[in-house]
mmCIF file of C-alpha atoms in Angstrom:
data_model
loop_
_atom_site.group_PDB
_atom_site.id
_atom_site.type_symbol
_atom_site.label_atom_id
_atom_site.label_comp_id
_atom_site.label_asym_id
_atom_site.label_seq_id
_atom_site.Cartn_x
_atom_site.Cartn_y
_atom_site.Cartn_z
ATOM 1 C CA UNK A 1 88.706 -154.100 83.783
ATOM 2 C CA UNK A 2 85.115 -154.878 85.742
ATOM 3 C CA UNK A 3 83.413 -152.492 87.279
ATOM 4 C CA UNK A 4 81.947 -154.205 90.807
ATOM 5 C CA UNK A 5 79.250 -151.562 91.690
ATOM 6 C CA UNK A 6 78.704 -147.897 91.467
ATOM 7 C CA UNK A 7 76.801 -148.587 94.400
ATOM 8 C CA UNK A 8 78.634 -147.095 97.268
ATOM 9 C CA UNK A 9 76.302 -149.473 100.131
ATOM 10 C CA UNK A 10 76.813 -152.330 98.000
ATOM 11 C CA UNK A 11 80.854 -151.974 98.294
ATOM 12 C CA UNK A 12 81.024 -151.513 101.761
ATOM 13 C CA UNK A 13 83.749 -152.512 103.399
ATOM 14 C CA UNK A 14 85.216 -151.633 106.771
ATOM 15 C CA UNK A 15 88.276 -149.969 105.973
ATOM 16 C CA UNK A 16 86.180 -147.456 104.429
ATOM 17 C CA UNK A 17 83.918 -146.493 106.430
ATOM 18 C CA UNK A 18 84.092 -142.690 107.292
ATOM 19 C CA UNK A 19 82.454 -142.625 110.336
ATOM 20 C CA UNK A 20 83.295 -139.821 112.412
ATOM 21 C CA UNK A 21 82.887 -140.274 116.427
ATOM 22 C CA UNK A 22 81.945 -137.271 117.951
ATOM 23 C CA UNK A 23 84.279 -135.941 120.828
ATOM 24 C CA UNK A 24 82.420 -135.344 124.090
ATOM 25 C CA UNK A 25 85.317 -133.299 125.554
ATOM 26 C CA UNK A 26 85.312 -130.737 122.430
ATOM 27 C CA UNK A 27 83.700 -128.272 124.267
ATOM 28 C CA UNK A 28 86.356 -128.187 127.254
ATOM 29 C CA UNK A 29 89.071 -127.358 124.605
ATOM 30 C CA UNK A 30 89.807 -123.943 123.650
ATOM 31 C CA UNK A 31 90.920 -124.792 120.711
ATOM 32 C CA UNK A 32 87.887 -126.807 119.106
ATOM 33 C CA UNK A 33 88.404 -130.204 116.935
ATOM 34 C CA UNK A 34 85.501 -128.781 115.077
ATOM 35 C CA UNK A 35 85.606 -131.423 112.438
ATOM 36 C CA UNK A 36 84.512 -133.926 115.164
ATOM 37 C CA UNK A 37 81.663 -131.749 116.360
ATOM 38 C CA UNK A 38 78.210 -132.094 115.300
ATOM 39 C CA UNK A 39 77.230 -130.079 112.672
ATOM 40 C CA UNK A 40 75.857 -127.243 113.724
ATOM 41 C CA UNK A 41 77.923 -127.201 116.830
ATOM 42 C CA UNK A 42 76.430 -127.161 120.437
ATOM 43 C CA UNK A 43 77.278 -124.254 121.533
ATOM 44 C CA UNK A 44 75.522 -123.710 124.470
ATOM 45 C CA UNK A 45 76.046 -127.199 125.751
ATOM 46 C CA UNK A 46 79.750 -126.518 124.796
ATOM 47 C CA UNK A 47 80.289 -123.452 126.590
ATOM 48 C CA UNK A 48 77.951 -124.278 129.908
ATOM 49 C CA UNK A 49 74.792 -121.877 129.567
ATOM 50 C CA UNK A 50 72.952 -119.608 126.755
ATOM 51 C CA UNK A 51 74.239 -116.452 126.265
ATOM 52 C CA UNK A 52 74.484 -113.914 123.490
ATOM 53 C CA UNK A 53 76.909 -115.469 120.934
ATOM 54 C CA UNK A 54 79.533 -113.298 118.501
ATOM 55 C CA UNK A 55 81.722 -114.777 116.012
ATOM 56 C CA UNK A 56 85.623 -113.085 114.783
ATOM 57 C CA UNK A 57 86.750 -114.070 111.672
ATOM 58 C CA UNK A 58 90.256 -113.436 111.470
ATOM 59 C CA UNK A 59 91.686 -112.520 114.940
ATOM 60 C CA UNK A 60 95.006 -112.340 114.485
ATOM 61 C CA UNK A 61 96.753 -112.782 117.663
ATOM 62 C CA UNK A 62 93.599 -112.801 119.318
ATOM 63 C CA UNK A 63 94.216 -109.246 121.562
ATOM 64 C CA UNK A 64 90.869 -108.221 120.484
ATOM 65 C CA UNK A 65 88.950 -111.329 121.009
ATOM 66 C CA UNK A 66 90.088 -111.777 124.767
ATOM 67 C CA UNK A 67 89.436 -108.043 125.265
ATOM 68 C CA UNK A 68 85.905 -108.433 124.343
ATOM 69 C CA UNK A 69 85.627 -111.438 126.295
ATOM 70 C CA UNK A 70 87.131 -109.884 129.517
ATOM 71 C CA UNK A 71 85.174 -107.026 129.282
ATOM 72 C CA UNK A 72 82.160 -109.274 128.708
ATOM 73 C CA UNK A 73 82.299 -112.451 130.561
ATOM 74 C CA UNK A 74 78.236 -113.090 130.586
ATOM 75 C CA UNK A 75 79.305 -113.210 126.544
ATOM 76 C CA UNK A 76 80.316 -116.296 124.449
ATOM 77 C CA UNK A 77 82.842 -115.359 121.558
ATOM 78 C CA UNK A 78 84.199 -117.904 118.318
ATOM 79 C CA UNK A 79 87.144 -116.788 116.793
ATOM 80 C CA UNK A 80 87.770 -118.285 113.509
ATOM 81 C CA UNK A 81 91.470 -118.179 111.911
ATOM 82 C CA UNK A 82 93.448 -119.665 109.261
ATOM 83 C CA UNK A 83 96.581 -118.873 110.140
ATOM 84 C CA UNK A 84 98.367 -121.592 112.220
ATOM 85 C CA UNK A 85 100.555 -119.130 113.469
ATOM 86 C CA UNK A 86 98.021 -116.647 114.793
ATOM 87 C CA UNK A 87 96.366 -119.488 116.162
ATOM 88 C CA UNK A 88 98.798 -120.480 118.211
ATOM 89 C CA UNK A 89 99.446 -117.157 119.561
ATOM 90 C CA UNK A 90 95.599 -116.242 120.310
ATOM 91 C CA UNK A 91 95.325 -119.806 121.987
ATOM 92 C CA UNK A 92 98.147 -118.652 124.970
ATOM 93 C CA UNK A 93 96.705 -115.055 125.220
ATOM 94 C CA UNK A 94 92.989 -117.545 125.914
ATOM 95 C CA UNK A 95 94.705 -119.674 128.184
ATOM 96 C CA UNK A 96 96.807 -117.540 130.032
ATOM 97 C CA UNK A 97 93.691 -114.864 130.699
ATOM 98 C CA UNK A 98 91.697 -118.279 131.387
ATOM 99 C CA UNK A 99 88.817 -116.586 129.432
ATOM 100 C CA UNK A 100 86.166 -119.626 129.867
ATOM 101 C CA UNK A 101 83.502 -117.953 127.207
ATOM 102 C CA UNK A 102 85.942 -117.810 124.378
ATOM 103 C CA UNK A 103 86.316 -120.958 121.762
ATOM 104 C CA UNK A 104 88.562 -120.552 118.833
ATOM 105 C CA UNK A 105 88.504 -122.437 115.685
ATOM 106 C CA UNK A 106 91.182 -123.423 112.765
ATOM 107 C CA UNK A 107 89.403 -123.273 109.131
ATOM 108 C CA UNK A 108 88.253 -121.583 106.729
ATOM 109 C CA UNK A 109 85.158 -118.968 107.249
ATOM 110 C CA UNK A 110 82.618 -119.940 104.719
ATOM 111 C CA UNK A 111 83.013 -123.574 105.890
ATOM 112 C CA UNK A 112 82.864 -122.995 109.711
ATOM 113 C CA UNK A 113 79.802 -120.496 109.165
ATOM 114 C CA UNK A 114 77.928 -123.144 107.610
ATOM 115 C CA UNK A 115 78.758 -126.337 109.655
ATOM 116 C CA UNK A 116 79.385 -124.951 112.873
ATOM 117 C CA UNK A 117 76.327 -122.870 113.374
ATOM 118 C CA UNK A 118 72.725 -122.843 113.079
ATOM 119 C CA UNK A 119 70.723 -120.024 111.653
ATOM 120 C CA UNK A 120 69.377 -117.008 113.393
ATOM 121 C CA UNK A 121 72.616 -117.915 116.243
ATOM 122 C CA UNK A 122 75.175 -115.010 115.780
ATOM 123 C CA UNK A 123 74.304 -111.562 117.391
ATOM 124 C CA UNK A 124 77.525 -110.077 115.603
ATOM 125 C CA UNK A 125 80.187 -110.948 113.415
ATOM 126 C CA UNK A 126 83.858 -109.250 113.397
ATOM 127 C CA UNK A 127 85.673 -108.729 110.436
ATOM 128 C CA UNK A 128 88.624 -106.865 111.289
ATOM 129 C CA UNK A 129 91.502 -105.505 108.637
ATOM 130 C CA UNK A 130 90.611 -108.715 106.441
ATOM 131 C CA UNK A 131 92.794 -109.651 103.313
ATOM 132 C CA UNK A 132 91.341 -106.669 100.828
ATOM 133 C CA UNK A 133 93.277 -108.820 97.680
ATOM 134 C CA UNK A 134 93.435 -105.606 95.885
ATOM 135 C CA UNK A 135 93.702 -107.450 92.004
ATOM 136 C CA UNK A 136 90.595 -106.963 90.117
ATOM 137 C CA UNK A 137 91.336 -110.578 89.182
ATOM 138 C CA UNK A 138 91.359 -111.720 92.851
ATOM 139 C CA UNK A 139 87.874 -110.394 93.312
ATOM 140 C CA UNK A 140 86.499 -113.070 93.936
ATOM 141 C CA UNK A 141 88.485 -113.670 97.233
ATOM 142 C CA UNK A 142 87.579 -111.501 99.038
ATOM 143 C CA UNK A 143 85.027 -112.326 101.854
ATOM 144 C CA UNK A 144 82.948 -109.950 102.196
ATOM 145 C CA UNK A 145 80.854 -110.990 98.991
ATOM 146 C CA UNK A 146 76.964 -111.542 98.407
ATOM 147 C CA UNK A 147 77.147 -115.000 98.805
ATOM 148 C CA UNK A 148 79.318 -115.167 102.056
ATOM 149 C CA UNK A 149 76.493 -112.181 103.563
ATOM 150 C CA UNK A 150 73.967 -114.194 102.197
ATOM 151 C CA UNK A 151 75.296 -117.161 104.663
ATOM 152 C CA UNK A 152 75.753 -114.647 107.434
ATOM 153 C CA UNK A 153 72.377 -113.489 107.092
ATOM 154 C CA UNK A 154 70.580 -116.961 107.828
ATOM 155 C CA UNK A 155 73.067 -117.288 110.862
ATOM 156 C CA UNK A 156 72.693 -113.756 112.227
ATOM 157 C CA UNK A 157 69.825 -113.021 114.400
ATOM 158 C CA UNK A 158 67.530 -110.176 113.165
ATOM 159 C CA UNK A 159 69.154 -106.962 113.537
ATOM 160 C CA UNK A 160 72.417 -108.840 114.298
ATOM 161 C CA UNK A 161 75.661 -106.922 113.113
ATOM 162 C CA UNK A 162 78.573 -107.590 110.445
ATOM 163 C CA UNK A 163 81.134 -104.996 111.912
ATOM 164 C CA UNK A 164 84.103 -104.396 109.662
ATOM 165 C CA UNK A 165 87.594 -102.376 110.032
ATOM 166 C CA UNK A 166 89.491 -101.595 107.543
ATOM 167 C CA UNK A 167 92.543 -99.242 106.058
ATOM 168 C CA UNK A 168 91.923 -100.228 102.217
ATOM 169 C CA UNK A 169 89.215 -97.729 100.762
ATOM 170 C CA UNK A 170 88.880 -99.587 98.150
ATOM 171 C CA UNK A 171 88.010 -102.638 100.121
ATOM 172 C CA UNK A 172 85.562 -101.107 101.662
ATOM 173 C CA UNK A 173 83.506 -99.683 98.825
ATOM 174 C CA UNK A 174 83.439 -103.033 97.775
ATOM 175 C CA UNK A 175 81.777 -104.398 100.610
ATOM 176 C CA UNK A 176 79.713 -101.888 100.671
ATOM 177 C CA UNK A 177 78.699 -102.517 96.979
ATOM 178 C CA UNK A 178 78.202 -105.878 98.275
ATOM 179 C CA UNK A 179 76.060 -105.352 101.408
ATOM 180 C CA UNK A 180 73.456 -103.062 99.180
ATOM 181 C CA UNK A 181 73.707 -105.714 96.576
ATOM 182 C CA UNK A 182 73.040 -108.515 99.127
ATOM 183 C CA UNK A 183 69.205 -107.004 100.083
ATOM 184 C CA UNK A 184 69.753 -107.689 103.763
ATOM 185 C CA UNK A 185 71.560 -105.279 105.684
ATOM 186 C CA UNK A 186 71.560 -101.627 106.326
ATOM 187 C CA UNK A 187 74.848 -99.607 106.828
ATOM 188 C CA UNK A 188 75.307 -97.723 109.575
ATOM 189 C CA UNK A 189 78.391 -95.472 110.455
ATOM 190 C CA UNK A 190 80.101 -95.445 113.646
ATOM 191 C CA UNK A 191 82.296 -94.532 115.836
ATOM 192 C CA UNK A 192 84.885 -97.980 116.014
ATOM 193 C CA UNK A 193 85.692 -99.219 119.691
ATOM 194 C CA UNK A 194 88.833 -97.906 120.674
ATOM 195 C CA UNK A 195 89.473 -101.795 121.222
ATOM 196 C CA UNK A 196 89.505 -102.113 117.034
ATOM 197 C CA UNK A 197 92.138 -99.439 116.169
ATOM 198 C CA UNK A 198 94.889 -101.625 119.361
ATOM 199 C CA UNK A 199 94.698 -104.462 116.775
ATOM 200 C CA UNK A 200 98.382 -105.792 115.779
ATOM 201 C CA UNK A 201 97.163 -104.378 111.943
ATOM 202 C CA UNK A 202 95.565 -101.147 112.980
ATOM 203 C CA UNK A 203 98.821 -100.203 115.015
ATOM 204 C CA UNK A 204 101.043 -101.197 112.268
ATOM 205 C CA UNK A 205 98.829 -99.425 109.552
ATOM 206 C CA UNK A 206 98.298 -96.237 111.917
ATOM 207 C CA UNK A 207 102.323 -96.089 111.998
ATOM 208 C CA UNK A 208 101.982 -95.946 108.506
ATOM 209 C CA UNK A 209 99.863 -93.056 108.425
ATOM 210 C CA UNK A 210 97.000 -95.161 107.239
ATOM 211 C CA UNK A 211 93.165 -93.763 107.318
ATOM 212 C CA UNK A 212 91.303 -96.488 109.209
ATOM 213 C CA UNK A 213 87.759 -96.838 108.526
ATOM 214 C CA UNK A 214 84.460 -98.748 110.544
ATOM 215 C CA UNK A 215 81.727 -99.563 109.192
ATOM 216 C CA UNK A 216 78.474 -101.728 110.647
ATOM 217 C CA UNK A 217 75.981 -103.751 108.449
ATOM 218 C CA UNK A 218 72.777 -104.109 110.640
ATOM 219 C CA UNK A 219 70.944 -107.376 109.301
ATOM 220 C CA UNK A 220 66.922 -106.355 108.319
ATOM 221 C CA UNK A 221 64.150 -108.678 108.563
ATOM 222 C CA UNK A 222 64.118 -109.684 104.935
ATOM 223 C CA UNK A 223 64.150 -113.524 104.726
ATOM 224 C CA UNK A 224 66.995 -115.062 103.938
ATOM 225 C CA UNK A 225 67.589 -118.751 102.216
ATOM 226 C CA UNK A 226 67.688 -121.555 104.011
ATOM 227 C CA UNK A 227 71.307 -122.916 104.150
ATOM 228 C CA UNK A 228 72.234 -126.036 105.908
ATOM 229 C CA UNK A 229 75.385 -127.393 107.245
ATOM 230 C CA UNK A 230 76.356 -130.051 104.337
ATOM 231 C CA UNK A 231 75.626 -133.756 105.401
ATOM 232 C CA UNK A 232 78.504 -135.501 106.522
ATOM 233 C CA UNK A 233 78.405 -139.015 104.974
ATOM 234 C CA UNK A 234 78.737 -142.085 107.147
ATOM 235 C CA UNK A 235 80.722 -143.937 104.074
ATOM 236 C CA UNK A 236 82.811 -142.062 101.146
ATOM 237 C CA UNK A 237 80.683 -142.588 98.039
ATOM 238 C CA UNK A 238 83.261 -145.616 95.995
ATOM 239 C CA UNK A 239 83.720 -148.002 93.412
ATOM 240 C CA UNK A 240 85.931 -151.035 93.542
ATOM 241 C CA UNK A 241 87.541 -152.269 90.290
ATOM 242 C CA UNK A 242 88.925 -155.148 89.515
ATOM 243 C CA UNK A 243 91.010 -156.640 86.678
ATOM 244 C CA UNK A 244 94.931 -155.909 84.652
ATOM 245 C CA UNK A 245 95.547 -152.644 84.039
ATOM 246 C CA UNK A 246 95.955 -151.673 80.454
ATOM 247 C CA UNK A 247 100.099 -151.284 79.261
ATOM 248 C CA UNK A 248 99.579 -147.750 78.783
ATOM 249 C CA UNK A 249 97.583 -145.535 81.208
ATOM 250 C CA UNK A 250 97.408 -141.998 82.093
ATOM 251 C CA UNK A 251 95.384 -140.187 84.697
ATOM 252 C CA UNK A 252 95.604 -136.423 83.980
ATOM 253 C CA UNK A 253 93.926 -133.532 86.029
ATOM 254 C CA UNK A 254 90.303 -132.973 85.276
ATOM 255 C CA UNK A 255 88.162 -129.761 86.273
ATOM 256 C CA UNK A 256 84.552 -129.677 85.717
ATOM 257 C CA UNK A 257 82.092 -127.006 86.431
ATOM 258 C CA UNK A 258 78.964 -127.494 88.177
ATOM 259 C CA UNK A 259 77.049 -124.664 89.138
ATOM 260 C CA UNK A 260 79.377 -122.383 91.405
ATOM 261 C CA UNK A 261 81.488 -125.394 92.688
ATOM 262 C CA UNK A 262 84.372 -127.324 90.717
ATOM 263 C CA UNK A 263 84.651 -131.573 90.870
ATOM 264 C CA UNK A 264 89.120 -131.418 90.126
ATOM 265 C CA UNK A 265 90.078 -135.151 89.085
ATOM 266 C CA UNK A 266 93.875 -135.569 90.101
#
């Protein structure tokens, strides 16, 4: 079998060309196509003016995020979800309240933090009752983690806030392990907005007889690296082979290392 080119240009051909065309009318939707935006995201262009900008990660049914917004409309909040479910629920409470400064997002966290906005752009980020995957062996997880609040801290603004809720002690000693570990935030204890403890978790968990604890992680002014939304190629990298397949041939699943990422061949 001949190997054409490892020379991705060199193969081009049209029906593989990854282009992505940017959406002009993403910012009107509440629910963003975010993998059509430009990366970071316009934000301000999106939601019609500058104004302080605060990030949820993991809103549930989205009570919380349109309370804030109500009680805040000169605000802009993201809510970020991976739940299709909770999505869909948060989206009616948005629409039906017609809350204008609220955009809310389907994907995972670490990858909307780092495409969708640029550094020093978040005056607060909401963690509330997150997944505390209580295994030791499911550490790793968890989000709340030096590399995830090493993220945050390029996108928060100084003195920007991580504020987290909780009911697993456990969960939170970790994260505040974490935060001390990280170098770049100071915790602070505080009284939680009543707002927190009406969540659809904090009610079920204070039925429960559950301890709920608050915590806020104030970013400092140490400098933090520089991490930039990853490039979005105009053309998957490819290589076109031609030729008769051999009689017998097996593809089996390959995982390699490299660094703190994994290339898996299926």
């Amino acid at each position: 079998m001949e190997q054409v080119s490892a020379n991705p240009i060199a193969n081009r051909t049209p029906d593989l060309d990854l282009v992505v065309p940017f959406d002009p009318e993403a910012g009107s939707r509440r629910l963003l196509p975010w993998r059509r935006s430009p990366f970071p995201a316009p934000w301000s262009q999106w939601f019609g003016a500058e104004a302080p900008l605060h990030l949820e990660i993991g809103f549930g049914d989205g009570r919380f995020t349109v309370r804030r917004a109500a009680e805040h409309p000169e605000e802009h909040f993201v809510g970020i979800e991976v739940s299709s479910v909770s999505v869909r629920r948060a989206l009616q409470k948005v629409r039906s309240g017609n809350h204008e400064n609220v955009r809310l997002i389907k994907a995972g966290a670490q990858m909307a933090v780092r495409q969708l906005f640029a550094p020093r752009s978040l005056q607060s980020v909401t963690v509330n009752f997150p997944d505390p995957w209580p295994k030791d062996r499911h550490e790793d997880k968890r989000l709340l983690r030096v590399p995830f609040l090493t993220l945050l801290a390029d996108r928060l603004v100084e003195y920007g806030e991580i504020r987290l809720a909780t009911d697993h002690p456990e969960y939170l000693a970790f994260s505040e392990e974490q935060v001390q570990a990280s170098g770049y935030y100071r915790i602070e204890h505080r009284d939680a907005p009543q707002a927190v403890f009406e969540t659809k978790y904090a009610t079920k968990w204070k039925d429960q007889g559950k301890p709920l604890h608050y915590r806020v992680f104030v970013r400092n002014d140490q400098p933090a690296p520089s991490q930039p939304p990853i490039e979005r190629p105009a053309i998957m990298p490819h290589t076109l082979l031609t030729g008769t397949l051999p009689t017998s041939l097996s593809f089996e699943k390959r995982v390699s290392a490299h660094g703190d990422a994994h290339v898996i061949l299926h």
